[in-house]
Short mmCIF file of C-alpha atoms in Angstrom, two decimals:
data_model
loop_
_atom_site.label_atom_id
_atom_site.label_comp_id
_atom_site.label_asym_id
_atom_site.label_seq_id
_atom_site.Cartn_x
_atom_site.Cartn_y
_atom_site.Cartn_z
CA UNK A 168 -19.28 -16.29 3.84
CA UNK A 169 -18.61 -12.82 5.54
CA UNK A 170 -21.17 -12.00 7.83
CA UNK A 171 -20.55 -8.64 9.52
CA UNK A 172 -21.18 -5.34 7.88
CA UNK A 173 -19.60 -5.40 4.25
CA UNK A 174 -19.65 -4.49 0.71
CA UNK A 175 -20.19 -8.10 -1.13
CA UNK A 176 -23.02 -7.52 -3.68
CA UNK A 177 -23.04 -3.47 -3.36
CA UNK A 178 -21.65 -3.12 -6.71
CA UNK A 179 -22.87 -6.28 -8.41
CA UNK A 180 -22.36 -9.98 -8.21
CA UNK A 181 -19.04 -10.12 -10.54
CA UNK A 182 -17.62 -6.98 -8.96
CA UNK A 183 -13.74 -7.10 -8.69
CA UNK A 184 -12.90 -3.66 -7.99
CA UNK A 185 -14.59 -2.80 -4.59
CA UNK A 186 -14.60 1.09 -3.52
CA UNK A 187 -12.79 1.92 -6.58
CA UNK A 188 -16.12 1.80 -8.25
CA UNK A 189 -16.83 5.08 -6.27
CA UNK A 190 -13.89 7.09 -8.25
CA UNK A 191 -16.53 8.09 -10.84
CA UNK A 192 -15.47 10.58 -13.39
CA UNK A 193 -17.17 12.96 -11.47
CA UNK A 194 -15.38 12.26 -8.44
CA UNK A 195 -12.27 12.26 -10.08
CA UNK A 196 -12.85 15.86 -11.43
CA UNK A 197 -13.85 16.77 -8.17
CA UNK A 198 -10.45 15.27 -6.63
CA UNK A 199 -8.25 17.27 -9.10
CA UNK A 200 -9.63 20.60 -7.19
CA UNK A 201 -7.49 19.56 -4.43
CA UNK A 202 -4.32 20.57 -6.09
CA UNK A 203 -3.55 23.86 -5.16
CA UNK A 204 0.35 24.60 -6.11
CA UNK A 205 1.03 22.04 -8.60
CA UNK A 206 3.93 20.45 -6.96
CA UNK A 207 4.53 16.59 -7.39
CA UNK A 208 5.76 14.40 -4.33
CA UNK A 209 6.84 10.61 -4.95
CA UNK A 210 5.60 8.52 -2.41
CA UNK A 211 7.65 5.53 -3.14
CA UNK A 212 10.59 4.27 -1.82
CA UNK A 213 13.52 3.29 -3.90
CA UNK A 214 13.77 -0.21 -5.57
CA UNK A 215 17.54 -1.34 -5.01
CA UNK A 216 18.49 -4.61 -6.17
CA UNK A 217 21.54 -6.44 -6.78
CA UNK A 218 23.06 -9.86 -6.74
CA UNK A 219 26.26 -9.07 -4.93
CA UNK A 220 25.85 -6.47 -2.71
CA UNK A 221 24.30 -5.16 0.14
CA UNK A 222 21.90 -2.73 -1.76
CA UNK A 223 18.69 -4.09 -1.01
CA UNK A 224 19.15 -4.12 2.64
CA UNK A 225 19.53 -0.52 2.67
CA UNK A 226 15.81 0.05 2.53
CA UNK A 227 12.97 -1.14 4.96
CA UNK A 228 11.86 -4.58 4.64
CA UNK A 229 10.03 -7.59 6.38
CA UNK A 230 12.28 -9.83 7.77
CA UNK A 231 12.75 -13.10 5.41
CA UNK A 232 10.92 -11.72 2.61
CA UNK A 233 12.73 -12.13 -1.01
CA UNK A 234 14.63 -9.00 -1.59
CA UNK A 235 14.30 -6.94 -4.97
CA UNK A 236 16.59 -8.26 -7.62
CA UNK A 237 17.99 -5.93 -10.35
CA UNK A 238 20.00 -7.96 -13.30
CA UNK A 239 22.06 -6.48 -16.32
CA UNK A 240 21.97 -8.66 -19.24
CA UNK A 241 24.30 -6.61 -21.18
CA UNK A 242 26.36 -3.33 -19.42
CA UNK A 243 29.26 -1.32 -20.18
CA UNK A 244 31.74 -4.05 -18.64
CA UNK A 245 30.53 -6.24 -21.39
CA UNK A 246 31.54 -3.78 -24.22
CA UNK A 247 34.89 -3.20 -22.25
CA UNK A 248 35.78 -7.11 -22.26
CA UNK A 249 35.07 -7.01 -26.27
CA UNK A 250 31.27 -7.50 -26.89
CA UNK A 251 30.71 -6.14 -30.33
CA UNK A 252 28.38 -3.01 -30.54
CA UNK A 253 24.70 -3.51 -31.61
CA UNK A 254 25.63 -1.73 -34.68
CA UNK A 255 27.84 1.14 -36.23
CA UNK A 256 29.14 1.84 -32.73
CA UNK A 257 26.02 2.02 -31.16
CA UNK A 258 25.91 0.26 -27.40
CA UNK A 259 23.04 -0.22 -25.22
CA UNK A 260 22.24 -1.83 -21.78
CA UNK A 261 19.66 -3.87 -20.99
CA UNK A 262 18.29 -5.09 -17.45
CA UNK A 263 15.80 -6.85 -15.61
CA UNK A 264 14.27 -6.65 -12.31
CA UNK A 265 12.58 -9.16 -10.19
CA UNK A 266 10.63 -7.87 -7.28
CA UNK A 267 8.03 -9.72 -4.68
CA UNK A 268 6.12 -6.74 -3.63
CA UNK A 269 4.48 -7.73 -0.55
CA UNK A 270 7.01 -6.65 2.48
CA UNK A 271 9.75 -5.47 0.11
CA UNK A 272 9.13 -2.31 -1.60
CA UNK A 273 6.19 0.27 -2.01
CA UNK A 274 3.09 -1.40 -3.24
CA UNK A 275 -0.80 -1.98 -3.93
CA UNK A 276 -2.78 -5.43 -2.77
CA UNK A 277 -5.21 -6.43 -4.83
CA UNK A 278 -8.44 -8.12 -3.61
CA UNK A 279 -7.24 -11.33 -4.12
CA UNK A 280 -4.26 -10.99 -1.65
CA UNK A 281 -5.84 -12.39 1.67
CA UNK A 282 -9.48 -13.69 2.55
CA UNK A 283 -11.21 -16.50 5.17
CA UNK A 284 -12.57 -19.49 4.52
CA UNK A 285 -13.49 -20.63 0.61
CA UNK A 286 -14.16 -17.07 -0.97
CA UNK A 287 -12.45 -13.81 -1.51
CA UNK A 288 -13.74 -10.52 -1.67
CA UNK A 289 -17.51 -10.41 -3.37
CA UNK A 290 -17.79 -14.11 -2.74
CA UNK A 291 -15.72 -15.05 -5.78
CA UNK A 292 -14.30 -18.82 -5.18
CA UNK A 293 -11.09 -18.52 -3.47
CA UNK A 294 -9.95 -21.89 -5.66
CA UNK A 295 -9.85 -19.43 -8.75
CA UNK A 296 -6.80 -18.20 -7.05
CA UNK A 297 -4.28 -20.68 -8.67
CA UNK A 298 -0.51 -21.05 -8.80
CA UNK A 299 -0.40 -18.69 -12.47
CA UNK A 300 -2.59 -16.49 -10.62
CA UNK A 301 -5.88 -15.37 -9.72
CA UNK A 302 -8.68 -15.75 -12.22
CA UNK A 303 -10.84 -13.00 -10.13
CA UNK A 304 -10.08 -9.89 -8.41
CA UNK A 305 -6.24 -9.66 -9.57
CA UNK A 306 -4.42 -6.40 -9.45
CA UNK A 307 -4.97 -6.09 -13.30
CA UNK A 308 -8.49 -4.87 -12.52
CA UNK A 309 -7.41 -1.75 -10.67
CA UNK A 310 -6.44 0.17 -13.69
CA UNK A 311 -5.25 3.67 -12.39
CA UNK A 312 -6.40 5.48 -9.18
CA UNK A 313 -6.75 9.39 -9.06
CA UNK A 314 -8.89 10.54 -5.99
CA UNK A 315 -8.38 13.09 -3.61
CA UNK A 316 -6.55 12.12 -0.58
CA UNK A 317 -6.51 12.84 2.92
CA UNK A 318 -3.17 12.76 5.07
CA UNK A 319 -3.43 11.51 8.57
CA UNK A 320 -0.36 12.51 10.00
CA UNK A 321 -0.33 10.65 13.63
CA UNK A 322 3.07 11.35 15.05
CA UNK A 323 2.94 15.16 14.14
CA UNK A 324 -0.37 15.31 15.90
CA UNK A 325 1.02 13.72 18.58
CA UNK A 326 4.09 15.60 18.89
CA UNK A 327 6.57 12.53 18.02
CA UNK A 328 9.15 11.77 15.10
CA UNK A 329 7.68 8.16 14.82
CA UNK A 330 4.99 6.04 16.62
CA UNK A 331 5.89 3.97 19.36
CA UNK A 332 6.00 0.39 18.12
CA UNK A 333 3.18 -0.86 19.97
CA UNK A 334 0.48 2.28 19.22
CA UNK A 335 -2.45 1.02 17.54
CA UNK A 336 -4.01 4.14 15.95
CA UNK A 337 -7.80 4.49 17.01
CA UNK A 338 -11.03 5.58 14.92
CA UNK A 339 -11.10 8.52 17.47
CA UNK A 340 -7.50 9.80 16.83
CA UNK A 341 -7.90 9.75 13.10
CA UNK A 342 -11.55 11.44 13.45
CA UNK A 343 -9.78 13.86 15.97
CA UNK A 344 -7.12 14.56 12.99
CA UNK A 345 -9.27 15.29 10.22
CA UNK A 346 -12.94 14.11 10.22
CA UNK A 347 -13.56 15.55 6.47
CA UNK A 348 -13.13 12.00 4.69
CA UNK A 349 -15.65 11.80 2.00
CA UNK A 350 -16.54 8.85 -0.19
CA UNK A 351 -13.66 7.88 -2.82
CA UNK A 352 -11.36 9.32 -0.75
CA UNK A 353 -7.89 7.70 0.22
CA UNK A 354 -6.72 7.92 3.82
CA UNK A 355 -2.83 8.37 3.62
CA UNK A 356 -1.70 7.30 7.24
CA UNK A 357 1.79 8.46 8.30
CA UNK A 358 3.40 6.38 11.34
CA UNK A 359 6.80 7.46 10.52
CA UNK A 360 8.25 3.84 11.28
CA UNK A 361 10.54 3.98 8.04
CA UNK A 362 12.48 6.41 10.05
CA UNK A 363 13.37 3.53 12.33
CA UNK A 364 15.53 1.41 9.92
CA UNK A 365 18.33 3.89 9.71
CA UNK A 366 18.91 3.67 13.12
CA UNK A 367 18.38 0.04 13.50
CA UNK A 368 16.89 -2.48 11.42
CA UNK A 369 16.34 -4.78 14.36
CA UNK A 370 14.16 -1.95 15.96
CA UNK A 371 12.71 -1.81 12.70
CA UNK A 372 11.53 -5.56 12.91
CA UNK A 373 10.62 -5.51 16.66
CA UNK A 374 7.02 -4.92 15.36
CA UNK A 375 5.18 -1.93 13.91
CA UNK A 376 2.52 0.42 14.68
CA UNK A 377 -0.34 0.60 12.76
CA UNK A 378 -4.09 0.93 12.72
CA UNK A 379 -6.57 -0.46 15.16
CA UNK A 380 -9.58 -2.60 13.53
CA UNK A 381 -11.61 0.19 14.98
CA UNK A 382 -9.86 2.54 12.70
CA UNK A 383 -10.07 0.37 9.90
CA UNK A 384 -14.16 0.01 10.69
CA UNK A 385 -14.46 3.99 10.74
CA UNK A 386 -12.64 4.41 7.66
CA UNK A 387 -14.90 1.82 6.00
CA UNK A 388 -17.89 3.46 7.01
CA UNK A 389 -16.69 6.63 5.24
CA UNK A 390 -16.54 4.72 2.19
CA UNK A 391 -12.91 5.28 1.33
CA UNK A 392 -11.72 4.04 -2.01
CA UNK A 393 -8.36 3.28 -0.57
CA UNK A 394 -6.11 3.02 2.61
CA UNK A 395 -2.55 3.72 2.23
CA UNK A 396 0.23 3.73 5.15
CA UNK A 397 4.25 3.92 5.31
CA UNK A 398 3.92 0.76 7.46
CA UNK A 399 3.89 -2.83 6.24
CA UNK A 400 0.53 -4.10 6.73
CA UNK A 401 -1.75 -1.17 7.35
CA UNK A 402 -2.24 -2.68 10.91
CA UNK A 403 0.19 -3.30 13.74
CA UNK A 404 2.59 -6.12 13.35
CA UNK A 405 4.15 -7.98 16.48
CA UNK A 406 7.79 -9.05 16.70
CA UNK A 407 7.21 -12.11 14.76
CA UNK A 408 5.76 -9.50 11.91
CA UNK A 409 2.31 -11.20 12.44
CA UNK A 410 -0.99 -9.37 13.27
CA UNK A 411 -2.22 -10.00 17.14
CA UNK A 412 -5.64 -9.62 16.17
CA UNK A 413 -8.23 -12.30 15.29
CA UNK A 414 -9.60 -12.70 11.75
CA UNK A 415 -12.76 -10.24 12.97
CA UNK A 416 -10.50 -7.69 13.95
CA UNK A 417 -7.49 -8.05 11.25
CA UNK A 418 -7.43 -5.08 8.92
CA UNK A 419 -6.64 -6.85 5.85
CA UNK A 420 -10.05 -9.15 6.46
CA UNK A 421 -12.14 -5.71 7.30
CA UNK A 422 -10.62 -3.67 4.55
CA UNK A 423 -9.59 -5.94 1.66
CA UNK A 424 -11.96 -8.76 2.27
CA UNK A 425 -15.29 -7.50 3.67
CA UNK A 426 -15.21 -4.10 2.25
CA UNK A 427 -13.21 -4.51 -1.20
CA UNK A 428 -10.93 -1.42 -0.04
CA UNK A 429 -7.87 -1.95 -1.55
CA UNK A 430 -4.30 -1.25 0.35
CA UNK A 431 -1.26 0.53 -0.65
CA UNK A 432 1.62 -0.34 1.86
CA UNK A 433 5.26 0.73 2.53
CA UNK A 434 4.99 4.29 1.45
CA UNK A 435 7.75 6.97 2.08
CA UNK A 436 5.74 9.98 3.50
CA UNK A 437 8.42 12.17 4.93
CA UNK A 438 8.45 14.78 2.10
CA UNK A 439 4.83 14.93 1.92
CA UNK A 440 4.40 15.40 5.83
CA UNK A 441 6.71 18.34 5.72
CA UNK A 442 5.17 19.94 2.69
CA UNK A 443 1.67 19.45 4.37
CA UNK A 444 2.66 20.72 7.71
CA UNK A 445 2.81 24.15 6.18
CA UNK A 446 -0.21 24.08 4.22
CA UNK A 447 -3.88 25.31 5.16
CA UNK A 448 -5.75 21.54 4.78
CA UNK A 449 -4.36 18.27 4.70
CA UNK A 450 -6.03 17.14 1.44
CA UNK A 451 -4.38 16.47 -1.93
CA UNK A 452 -4.55 14.84 -5.23
CA UNK A 453 -3.19 11.11 -4.99
CA UNK A 454 -2.37 9.12 -8.37
CA UNK A 455 -1.30 5.34 -8.71
CA UNK A 456 -1.27 2.93 -11.16
CA UNK A 457 -0.07 -0.75 -10.35
CA UNK A 458 1.28 -2.82 -12.96
CA UNK A 459 -1.23 -4.82 -15.32
CA UNK A 460 -0.01 -8.00 -13.84
CA UNK A 461 -2.75 -10.73 -14.92
CA UNK A 462 -3.99 -12.38 -11.84
CA UNK A 463 -1.47 -10.47 -9.65
CA UNK A 464 -2.03 -10.49 -5.83
CA UNK A 465 -0.20 -7.07 -6.01
CA UNK A 466 1.92 -4.61 -7.87
CA UNK A 467 4.87 -2.14 -7.14
CA UNK A 468 3.50 1.18 -7.33
CA UNK A 469 5.00 4.84 -7.50
CA UNK A 470 2.03 6.56 -6.01
CA UNK A 471 2.41 10.29 -6.32
CA UNK A 472 0.91 13.48 -4.43
CA UNK A 473 -0.21 16.47 -6.47
CA UNK A 474 -0.27 19.46 -3.77
#
C-alpha cells in the first residue's frame, strides 16, 4: 500500500483514470482559450518499420526494445508479378503495423504500466494484470485528452541545444520557467535529447536527462492531468537505461502509481519549441488520444499542439 501523499481514493474506490478526472467539460472549454492562431503542430516521432531495412533504427529508441514492424500483405509488386486485381482493374495495398510502444515510439503510459507491491494505482490488485492485458487501469480507460498545456523548454531557458546527460531538472527550475500551472494542465517538458540521436546513437544510449523526484512532486502538487516529455522515461536514465532513484523517488512511482498522473514519452518537441519561442506565454491546447487497446499498458499516440 502506498504511504506518502497520493491520490488513491480521491476520485472514488473504483477510479481508473486518476487526474484525468480533472478534465471536466468546463476545464476543457477553458483550455480551448489557450489557442490564439490555430496553428497545429504534431508532437510525434515517425513510425518507421520494415523487415529488411534499417528504417526503424533511424528513429530514437531505447537499446534492446523490439522495434516497430510494418508489413504489406499485398502491394504493387504483387500485381506486377501477376496477382489478380480485386475487380474490374481495381487494385489496393494492405498493411499491418506491429508496435511495442514503450521505449520505441511516441506513446502514452497507462496507470497499470508500473507499480510496487501487490497493488497498482488506487489499490487495484496487481494480480489482475495478466498476459492478455490489465483488467484495471488499462489504456482504454483514458478516452481522449484535451487540455491546457504548458511548455517547459528547459534547454532554451538555460541557453543550451539540449540538456547534459546527467542533468535532473528540479522543481525550482520548473517553477522558474513557468509558475502558472493549473489543475488539469498537461506539463510538457523539453530536454532536447532526441537531437543527440542524429549525431550519435551511442551518445543517446549513454543515459538521458529528465525530471528529478522533486520536480515530479512539484507537478503532482499542482494537480496536473498529465506529464509529457521528449525523453524516454520522464525521469533521467543511466547508461544501463535504468533510473538511479529508488522506489520512493522513481518518477513512474510518484506520478503514475501514487498520483494517477498519466505519462507521455518520446515526444518530438522541436517545432513546438521554435514556435513558442516567439510567442507571449507558453501555454497552448494539447490533444492526444491513445488507441483503445483493452487492457493495454500503453499506446502509441500522435499528440497535437494547437497554438
